[in-house]
Amino acid sequence: MTAAAPIPHAAGPAAAGPATPRPYVLLSCAMSIDGYIDDASDQRLMLSNEADLDRVDAVRAGCDAILVGAATVRADDPRLVVRSPQRRRERADRGLPPSPTKVTVTGSGDLDPAARFFTVGDAERVVYCATSVLAQTRHRLDGLATVADGGDPVDPCRVLADLAARGVRRLMVEGGAAVHALFLGAGLADELHLVVAPFFVGDRRAPRFPGDGRFPWHPGHRAGLAEVRQIGDVVLLRYALSGRCPDV
Ligand SMILES: NC(=O)c1ccc[n+]([C@@H]2O[C@H](COP(=O)([O-])OP(=O)(O)OC[C@H]3O[C@@H](n4cnc5c(N)ncnc54)[C@H](OP(=O)(O)O)[C@@H]3O)[C@@H](O)[C@H]2O)c1
């Protein structure tokens, strides 16, 4: 794995080492009434409203790293930076970089060096890629990101252990469906922010939240509902998924 300096963190001091706990994992997702996180077109579907996007910006600003799947990098070309100048200043005042570290996972290594993930902002970038494509991905992203061996397929436990060793204590996972399923299925999620937008997509070709999987929360083990908040025309449902969530 490529060595990189530990990253200053948003949640207070901690010594990284063998006993470092995995980062707190907060999943964030917006979906339609019928559970879709996008439509089947090439255009990005806007599910949140401005007030909710500002809330998401505040959550981002409180995290050390933001993770999305490689398919989201390809489909949405997200910037993954803190938008608010005030929040960026507040982070800088606390000795943090203006935006959290950007993280993605890929099995194919098919990531465009010109994607905004790599070109926008000056945050650290870490790519966890499958062992089989490590060399070629390092070559492709040379100078743009730390490319780390995530296993084959990429193992979310390994990703979290490596992020912890890099000083990440609070990780925001912003999708898409496969990556949410990866963390949920492994029981590696502490909190879920689920926003419901007031319309239907109604197209089974579109991605749904989360992808297929066997999840630790089922009729015999219900998640804790920590909060319901109306934000304009959307609703935020906040679920406590582990005992680490302060609202459990
Ligand atoms: N509404 C929302 O909140 C929201 C947020 C984000 C994204 N989205 C939408 O979600 C859709 C994309 O979701 P998605 O489920 O197709 O993809 P995704 O979760 O963004 O990314 C999936 C990709 O991540 C990599 N990956 C995931 N798990 C892996 C593992 N264990 N090992 C190796 N690689 C792994 C693979 O990349 P490779 O293909 O490179 O191997 C895989 O194809 C887009 O339509 C986007 O607009 C919606």
Coordinates of C-alpha atoms and ligand atoms in Angstrom, one line a residue:
M1 CA 0.0 0.0 0.0
T2 CA 1.3 3.5 -0.8
A3 CA 2.3 5.3 2.4
A4 CA 0.8 8.7 3.0
A5 CA 1.0 11.2 5.8
P6 CA -1.8 10.9 8.4
I7 CA -4.6 13.3 7.7
P8 CA -5.6 15.9 10.3
H9 CA -9.1 14.9 11.5
A10 CA -12.4 16.7 12.1
A11 CA -13.5 14.8 15.2
G12 CA -10.7 15.7 17.7
P13 CA -7.4 14.2 18.4
A14 CA -6.6 10.5 18.2
A15 CA -3.4 8.5 17.9
A16 CA -3.5 6.2 14.9
G17 CA -2.1 2.7 15.7
P18 CA -2.9 -0.9 16.0
A19 CA -5.7 -0.1 18.5
T20 CA -7.2 2.6 16.4
P21 CA -10.9 1.9 16.1
R22 CA -12.4 1.9 12.6
P23 CA -13.8 5.2 11.5
Y24 CA -17.4 6.1 12.4
V25 CA -19.3 5.4 9.2
L26 CA -22.2 7.7 8.2
L27 CA -24.1 6.7 5.1
S28 CA -25.9 9.4 3.2
C29 CA -28.5 8.9 0.5
A30 CA -31.4 10.6 -1.2
M31 CA -34.1 8.6 -2.9
S32 CA -37.5 9.0 -4.5
I33 CA -40.7 7.8 -2.8
D34 CA -40.3 4.5 -4.6
G35 CA -36.6 4.0 -3.4
Y36 CA -34.7 5.0 -6.6
I37 CA -31.5 7.0 -6.2
D38 CA -31.3 8.1 -9.8
D39 CA -33.3 7.6 -13.0
A40 CA -32.1 5.5 -16.0
S41 CA -31.0 8.5 -18.1
D42 CA -27.5 9.8 -18.5
Q43 CA -28.5 13.0 -16.7
R44 CA -28.0 13.3 -13.0
L45 CA -31.3 13.3 -11.2
M46 CA -31.8 16.0 -8.6
L47 CA -33.5 14.5 -5.6
S48 CA -32.6 16.9 -2.8
N49 CA -33.5 20.6 -2.5
E50 CA -31.2 23.5 -1.8
A51 CA -31.8 23.5 1.9
D52 CA -31.0 19.8 2.1
L53 CA -27.9 20.1 0.0
D54 CA -26.7 22.7 2.5
R55 CA -27.4 20.2 5.3
V56 CA -25.3 17.6 3.4
D57 CA -22.6 20.2 3.1
A58 CA -22.5 20.7 6.8
V59 CA -22.3 16.9 7.4
R60 CA -19.4 16.8 4.9
A61 CA -17.6 19.6 6.7
G62 CA -17.8 17.5 9.9
C63 CA -16.2 14.5 8.4
D64 CA -12.5 13.5 7.7
A65 CA -13.2 11.7 4.4
I66 CA -16.0 11.2 1.9
L67 CA -16.3 7.9 -0.1
V68 CA -18.2 7.2 -3.3
G69 CA -18.1 4.2 -5.6
A70 CA -16.3 4.4 -8.9
A71 CA -19.6 4.2 -10.8
T72 CA -20.7 7.4 -9.2
V73 CA -17.4 9.1 -10.1
R74 CA -18.1 8.0 -13.7
A75 CA -21.8 8.8 -13.8
D76 CA -22.1 12.0 -11.8
D77 CA -18.6 13.4 -11.9
P78 CA -19.0 14.8 -8.4
R79 CA -16.7 17.5 -6.9
L80 CA -17.0 16.1 -3.3
V81 CA -15.9 19.4 -1.7
V82 CA -17.3 21.5 1.1
R83 CA -19.2 24.3 -0.8
S84 CA -19.7 26.9 2.0
P85 CA -16.8 29.3 2.3
Q86 CA -17.6 29.8 6.0
R87 CA -17.4 26.0 6.7
R88 CA -14.2 25.8 4.7
R89 CA -12.8 28.6 6.9
E90 CA -13.9 27.0 10.1
R91 CA -12.2 23.8 9.1
A92 CA -9.0 25.7 8.3
D93 CA -9.2 27.4 11.7
R94 CA -9.2 23.9 13.2
G95 CA -6.1 23.0 11.3
L96 CA -8.0 20.9 8.8
P97 CA -7.9 21.0 5.0
P98 CA -10.9 23.0 3.6
S99 CA -12.5 19.8 2.4
P100 CA -12.4 16.2 3.6
T101 CA -10.2 13.5 1.9
K102 CA -11.9 12.0 -1.2
V103 CA -12.1 8.3 -1.3
T104 CA -13.3 5.8 -4.0
V105 CA -13.3 2.1 -4.5
T106 CA -12.8 0.3 -7.9
G107 CA -12.5 -3.2 -9.1
S108 CA -11.7 -2.3 -12.7
G109 CA -9.5 0.8 -12.2
D110 CA -11.6 2.5 -14.8
L111 CA -11.3 6.0 -13.5
D112 CA -10.7 9.1 -15.7
P113 CA -7.8 11.2 -14.5
A114 CA -9.8 14.2 -15.7
A115 CA -12.8 13.5 -13.4
R116 CA -13.6 16.2 -10.9
F117 CA -12.8 13.8 -8.2
F118 CA -9.2 14.2 -9.1
T119 CA -9.1 17.8 -10.5
V120 CA -11.3 19.9 -8.2
G121 CA -10.0 21.1 -4.8
D122 CA -6.8 20.3 -3.0
A123 CA -8.1 17.6 -0.7
E124 CA -6.1 14.3 -0.4
R125 CA -7.5 11.5 -2.6
V126 CA -7.3 7.8 -1.9
V127 CA -8.4 5.1 -4.4
Y128 CA -8.8 1.6 -3.1
C129 CA -8.5 -0.7 -6.0
A130 CA -8.6 -4.4 -6.5
T131 CA -5.2 -6.1 -6.3
S132 CA -5.3 -7.4 -9.9
V133 CA -5.4 -3.9 -11.3
L134 CA -3.2 -2.1 -8.8
A135 CA -0.2 -1.5 -11.0
Q136 CA -2.1 -0.2 -14.0
T137 CA -4.3 2.0 -11.8
R138 CA -1.3 3.5 -10.0
H139 CA 0.2 4.2 -13.4
R140 CA -3.0 5.8 -14.7
L141 CA -3.5 8.0 -11.6
D142 CA 0.1 8.8 -11.0
G143 CA 0.4 12.1 -9.1
L144 CA -3.4 12.5 -8.7
A145 CA -4.2 10.1 -5.9
T146 CA -2.8 7.6 -3.4
V147 CA -3.8 4.2 -5.0
A148 CA -4.0 1.5 -2.3
D149 CA -4.5 -2.2 -2.5
G150 CA -8.0 -2.9 -1.3
G151 CA -8.0 -6.7 -1.8
D152 CA -9.8 -8.6 -4.5
P153 CA -12.7 -7.7 -4.4
V154 CA -12.0 -4.6 -2.3
D155 CA -12.7 -5.4 1.3
P156 CA -14.5 -2.7 3.3
C157 CA -12.9 -3.8 6.5
R158 CA -9.5 -3.3 4.9
V159 CA -10.5 0.1 3.6
L160 CA -11.7 1.3 7.0
A161 CA -8.5 0.0 8.7
D162 CA -6.4 1.8 6.2
L163 CA -8.4 5.0 6.5
A164 CA -8.1 4.8 10.3
A165 CA -4.3 4.4 10.0
R166 CA -4.4 7.6 7.8
G167 CA -6.1 9.5 10.6
V168 CA -9.7 9.3 9.4
R169 CA -12.1 9.0 12.3
R170 CA -15.3 10.0 10.6
L171 CA -16.2 8.7 7.1
M172 CA -19.2 9.8 5.1
V173 CA -20.3 7.3 2.4
E174 CA -22.3 9.1 -0.2
G175 CA -23.2 6.1 -2.5
G176 CA -24.1 4.8 -4.9
A177 CA -26.2 1.7 -4.4
A178 CA -23.4 -0.8 -4.6
V179 CA -21.2 1.0 -2.1
H180 CA -24.0 1.4 0.3
A181 CA -24.8 -2.3 0.0
L182 CA -21.1 -3.1 0.6
F183 CA -20.9 -1.2 3.9
L184 CA -24.4 -2.2 5.1
G185 CA -23.9 -5.8 4.2
A186 CA -20.7 -6.0 6.1
G187 CA -22.4 -4.4 9.1
L188 CA -19.9 -1.5 8.9
A189 CA -22.4 1.4 9.2
D190 CA -23.1 3.4 12.3
E191 CA -25.6 6.0 11.1
L192 CA -27.8 6.4 8.0
H193 CA -29.2 9.7 6.7
L194 CA -31.9 8.9 4.2
V195 CA -33.7 11.7 2.4
V196 CA -37.0 11.0 0.6
A197 CA -37.8 13.3 -2.3
P198 CA -41.5 13.8 -3.1
F199 CA -41.8 12.1 -6.5
F200 CA -41.6 8.7 -8.1
V201 CA -39.1 7.3 -10.7
G202 CA -41.0 4.1 -11.5
D203 CA -38.3 2.6 -13.8
R204 CA -36.7 -0.7 -12.7
R205 CA -33.7 0.1 -14.9
A206 CA -32.7 2.8 -12.5
P207 CA -30.6 2.1 -9.3
R208 CA -32.3 1.7 -6.0
F209 CA -31.2 2.1 -2.5
P210 CA -29.3 0.0 -1.5
G211 CA -28.1 -2.6 -4.0
D212 CA -29.0 -6.2 -3.3
G213 CA -27.5 -7.9 -0.2
R214 CA -28.1 -9.5 3.1
F215 CA -28.3 -6.8 5.7
P216 CA -28.0 -7.0 9.5
W217 CA -31.2 -5.0 9.9
H218 CA -34.3 -7.1 9.1
P219 CA -37.7 -7.7 10.7
G220 CA -36.0 -9.4 13.6
H221 CA -33.5 -6.7 14.1
R222 CA -34.9 -3.3 13.4
A223 CA -32.7 -0.2 13.1
G224 CA -33.3 2.6 15.5
L225 CA -35.1 5.7 14.2
A226 CA -33.1 8.6 15.6
E227 CA -34.8 11.5 13.9
V228 CA -37.4 12.6 11.4
R229 CA -37.0 16.1 10.0
Q230 CA -38.9 17.9 7.3
I231 CA -36.6 20.1 5.1
G232 CA -38.8 22.0 2.7
D233 CA -40.4 19.3 0.5
V234 CA -38.1 16.5 1.5
V235 CA -37.9 14.4 4.6
L236 CA -34.7 13.3 6.4
L237 CA -34.9 10.0 8.2
R238 CA -31.9 9.5 10.5
Y239 CA -31.3 5.9 11.6
A240 CA -28.9 4.7 14.3
L241 CA -27.4 1.6 13.0
S242 CA -24.9 0.8 15.8
G243 CA -24.2 1.5 19.4
R244 CA -21.6 4.1 18.3
C245 CA -24.4 6.4 17.1
P246 CA -25.0 8.9 19.9
D247 CA -28.7 8.8 19.3
V248 CA -29.1 5.0 19.7
Ligands
LIG1 N1 -29.2 9.7 -4.7 C1 -28.0 9.6 -4.1 O1 -27.9 9.9 -2.9 C2 -26.9 9.1 -4.9 C3 -25.6 9.2 -4.4 C4 -24.5 8.7 -5.2 C5 -24.8 8.1 -6.4 N2 -26.0 8.0 -6.8 C6 -26.3 7.3 -8.1 O2 -25.9 5.9 -7.9 C7 -25.6 5.4 -9.2 C8 -24.3 4.6 -9.1 O3 -24.5 3.6 -8.2 P1 -23.9 2.2 -8.4 O4 -24.5 1.3 -7.4 O5 -24.1 1.9 -9.9 O6 -22.4 2.3 -8.2 P2 -21.5 2.8 -7.0 O7 -21.9 2.2 -5.8 O8 -21.3 4.3 -7.1 O9 -20.1 2.2 -7.5 C9 -20.0 0.8 -7.8 C10 -18.6 0.6 -8.2 O10 -17.7 0.7 -7.1 C11 -16.7 -0.3 -7.2 N3 -16.9 -1.3 -6.2 C12 -17.9 -1.4 -5.3 N4 -17.7 -2.4 -4.4 C13 -16.5 -2.9 -4.8 C14 -15.7 -4.0 -4.2 N5 -16.1 -4.7 -3.2 N6 -14.6 -4.3 -4.9 C15 -14.1 -3.5 -5.9 N7 -14.9 -2.5 -6.5 C16 -16.0 -2.2 -5.9 C17 -16.9 -1.0 -8.6 O11 -16.2 -0.1 -9.5 P3 -15.6 -0.6 -10.9 O12 -16.9 -0.7 -11.8 O13 -14.7 0.5 -11.3 O14 -15.0 -1.9 -10.7 C18 -18.4 -0.8 -8.8 O15 -18.8 -0.9 -10.2 C19 -25.5 6.6 -10.2 O16 -26.7 6.6 -10.9 C20 -25.5 7.8 -9.2 O17 -26.2 8.9 -9.8 C21 -27.1 8.5 -6.1

